Amino acid sequence: MERKPGEFERARGVIGDDLKTPVDDGQELLKASAHATGERIEAARTQFAARAQNATTRLAELSQPLIARAGRIEDSVRDYTRANPWAALAVAAAAGMLIGLLAAKR
């Protein structure tokens, strides 16, 4: 599992940009609907719907590699715990104790 430097940050930036566009278009739609005729509102709605669909499609495309990677990580963890059950139990117990200590301090 090789991880390219900045891969997550780049994906997060692209997703953020893709989600920002429909939000900006939605704000434009609200502004246009205040004093616009029915024809202008309909055009703005159509444009907003197209951009929202584009953002949804792009988000689905970008999430596929992340979903595949999560599946590979899940398989690796499952294989490790099956091969080393006592080590996995020790890690789980240590994590539980750490969470318990942190919760008790509050």
CSV table of C-alpha atoms in Angstrom, one decimal:
chain,number,residue,atom,x,y,z
A,1,MET,CA,0.0,0.0,0.0
A,2,GLU,CA,2.0,2.9,-1.2
A,3,ARG,CA,0.8,6.4,-0.3
A,4,LYS,CA,1.7,9.3,-2.6
A,5,PRO,CA,2.7,12.5,-0.7
A,6,GLY,CA,-0.2,15.0,-0.7
A,7,GLU,CA,-2.7,12.5,-2.2
A,8,PHE,CA,-5.3,13.1,0.6
A,9,GLU,CA,-4.8,16.8,0.6
A,10,ARG,CA,-5.2,17.0,-3.2
A,11,ALA,CA,-8.4,14.9,-3.1
A,12,ARG,CA,-9.8,17.0,-0.3
A,13,GLY,CA,-9.1,20.2,-2.2
A,14,VAL,CA,-10.8,18.8,-5.3
A,15,ILE,CA,-13.8,17.6,-3.4
A,16,GLY,CA,-14.1,20.9,-1.6
A,17,ASP,CA,-13.9,22.9,-4.9
A,18,ASP,CA,-16.6,20.6,-6.4
A,19,LEU,CA,-18.9,21.1,-3.5
A,20,LYS,CA,-18.3,24.8,-3.3
A,21,THR,CA,-19.6,25.4,-6.8
A,22,PRO,CA,-23.1,24.1,-6.2
A,23,VAL,CA,-23.3,26.1,-3.0
A,24,ASP,CA,-22.3,29.3,-4.8
A,25,ASP,CA,-24.8,28.5,-7.6
A,26,GLY,CA,-27.5,28.0,-4.9
A,27,GLN,CA,-26.7,31.4,-3.5
A,28,GLU,CA,-27.0,32.9,-6.9
A,29,LEU,CA,-30.3,31.2,-7.4
A,30,LEU,CA,-31.6,32.7,-4.2
A,31,LYS,CA,-30.5,36.1,-5.2
A,32,ALA,CA,-31.9,35.8,-8.7
A,33,SER,CA,-35.3,34.5,-7.4
A,34,ALA,CA,-35.8,37.7,-5.3
A,35,HIS,CA,-36.4,40.0,-8.3
A,36,ALA,CA,-36.4,37.8,-11.4
A,37,THR,CA,-39.0,36.7,-13.8
A,38,GLY,CA,-40.1,33.1,-14.0
A,39,GLU,CA,-37.9,32.5,-17.1
A,40,ARG,CA,-34.7,33.7,-15.3
A,41,ILE,CA,-35.5,31.6,-12.2
A,42,GLU,CA,-36.1,28.5,-14.3
A,43,ALA,CA,-32.8,29.0,-16.2
A,44,ALA,CA,-31.0,29.4,-12.8
A,45,ARG,CA,-32.6,26.3,-11.5
A,46,THR,CA,-31.6,24.3,-14.5
A,47,GLN,CA,-28.0,25.5,-14.3
A,48,PHE,CA,-27.9,24.8,-10.5
A,49,ALA,CA,-29.4,21.3,-11.1
A,50,ALA,CA,-26.8,20.5,-13.8
A,51,ARG,CA,-23.9,21.7,-11.6
A,52,ALA,CA,-25.2,19.8,-8.6
A,53,GLN,CA,-25.4,16.6,-10.7
A,54,ASN,CA,-21.9,17.2,-12.0
A,55,ALA,CA,-20.5,17.7,-8.4
A,56,THR,CA,-22.3,14.5,-7.3
A,57,THR,CA,-20.9,12.5,-10.2
A,58,ARG,CA,-17.4,13.9,-9.6
A,59,LEU,CA,-17.6,13.1,-5.8
A,60,ALA,CA,-18.6,9.5,-6.7
A,61,GLU,CA,-15.7,9.2,-9.1
A,62,LEU,CA,-13.2,10.6,-6.5
A,63,SER,CA,-14.5,8.4,-3.7
A,64,GLN,CA,-14.0,5.1,-5.6
A,65,PRO,CA,-10.2,4.9,-5.0
A,66,LEU,CA,-10.8,5.8,-1.4
A,67,ILE,CA,-13.4,3.1,-1.0
A,68,ALA,CA,-11.1,0.5,-2.7
A,69,ARG,CA,-8.3,1.5,-0.4
A,70,ALA,CA,-10.5,1.2,2.7
A,71,GLY,CA,-11.4,-2.3,1.5
A,72,ARG,CA,-7.7,-3.2,1.1
A,73,ILE,CA,-7.0,-1.9,4.6
A,74,GLU,CA,-9.9,-3.9,6.0
A,75,ASP,CA,-8.6,-7.0,4.4
A,76,SER,CA,-5.1,-6.4,5.8
A,77,VAL,CA,-6.5,-5.9,9.3
A,78,ARG,CA,-8.6,-9.0,9.0
A,79,ASP,CA,-5.6,-11.1,7.8
A,80,TYR,CA,-3.4,-9.7,10.6
A,81,THR,CA,-5.9,-10.4,13.3
A,82,ARG,CA,-6.4,-14.0,12.1
A,83,ALA,CA,-2.7,-14.6,11.9
A,84,ASN,CA,-1.9,-12.9,15.3
A,85,PRO,CA,-5.0,-13.1,17.5
A,86,TRP,CA,-3.2,-12.5,20.7
A,87,ALA,CA,-1.4,-9.4,19.4
A,88,ALA,CA,-4.7,-8.0,18.1
A,89,LEU,CA,-6.3,-8.7,21.5
A,90,ALA,CA,-3.5,-6.9,23.3
A,91,VAL,CA,-3.9,-3.8,21.0
A,92,ALA,CA,-7.6,-3.8,21.6
A,93,ALA,CA,-7.2,-4.1,25.4
A,94,ALA,CA,-4.6,-1.3,25.4
A,95,ALA,CA,-6.9,1.0,23.3
A,96,GLY,CA,-9.8,0.2,25.7
A,97,MET,CA,-7.6,1.1,28.7
A,98,LEU,CA,-6.5,4.3,27.1
A,99,ILE,CA,-10.0,5.3,26.3
A,100,GLY,CA,-11.1,4.4,29.8
A,101,LEU,CA,-8.3,6.5,31.4
A,102,LEU,CA,-9.1,9.5,29.2
A,103,ALA,CA,-12.8,9.2,30.0
A,104,ALA,CA,-12.2,8.8,33.7
A,105,LYS,CA,-10.2,12.1,33.8
A,106,ARG,CA,-13.3,14.0,32.7
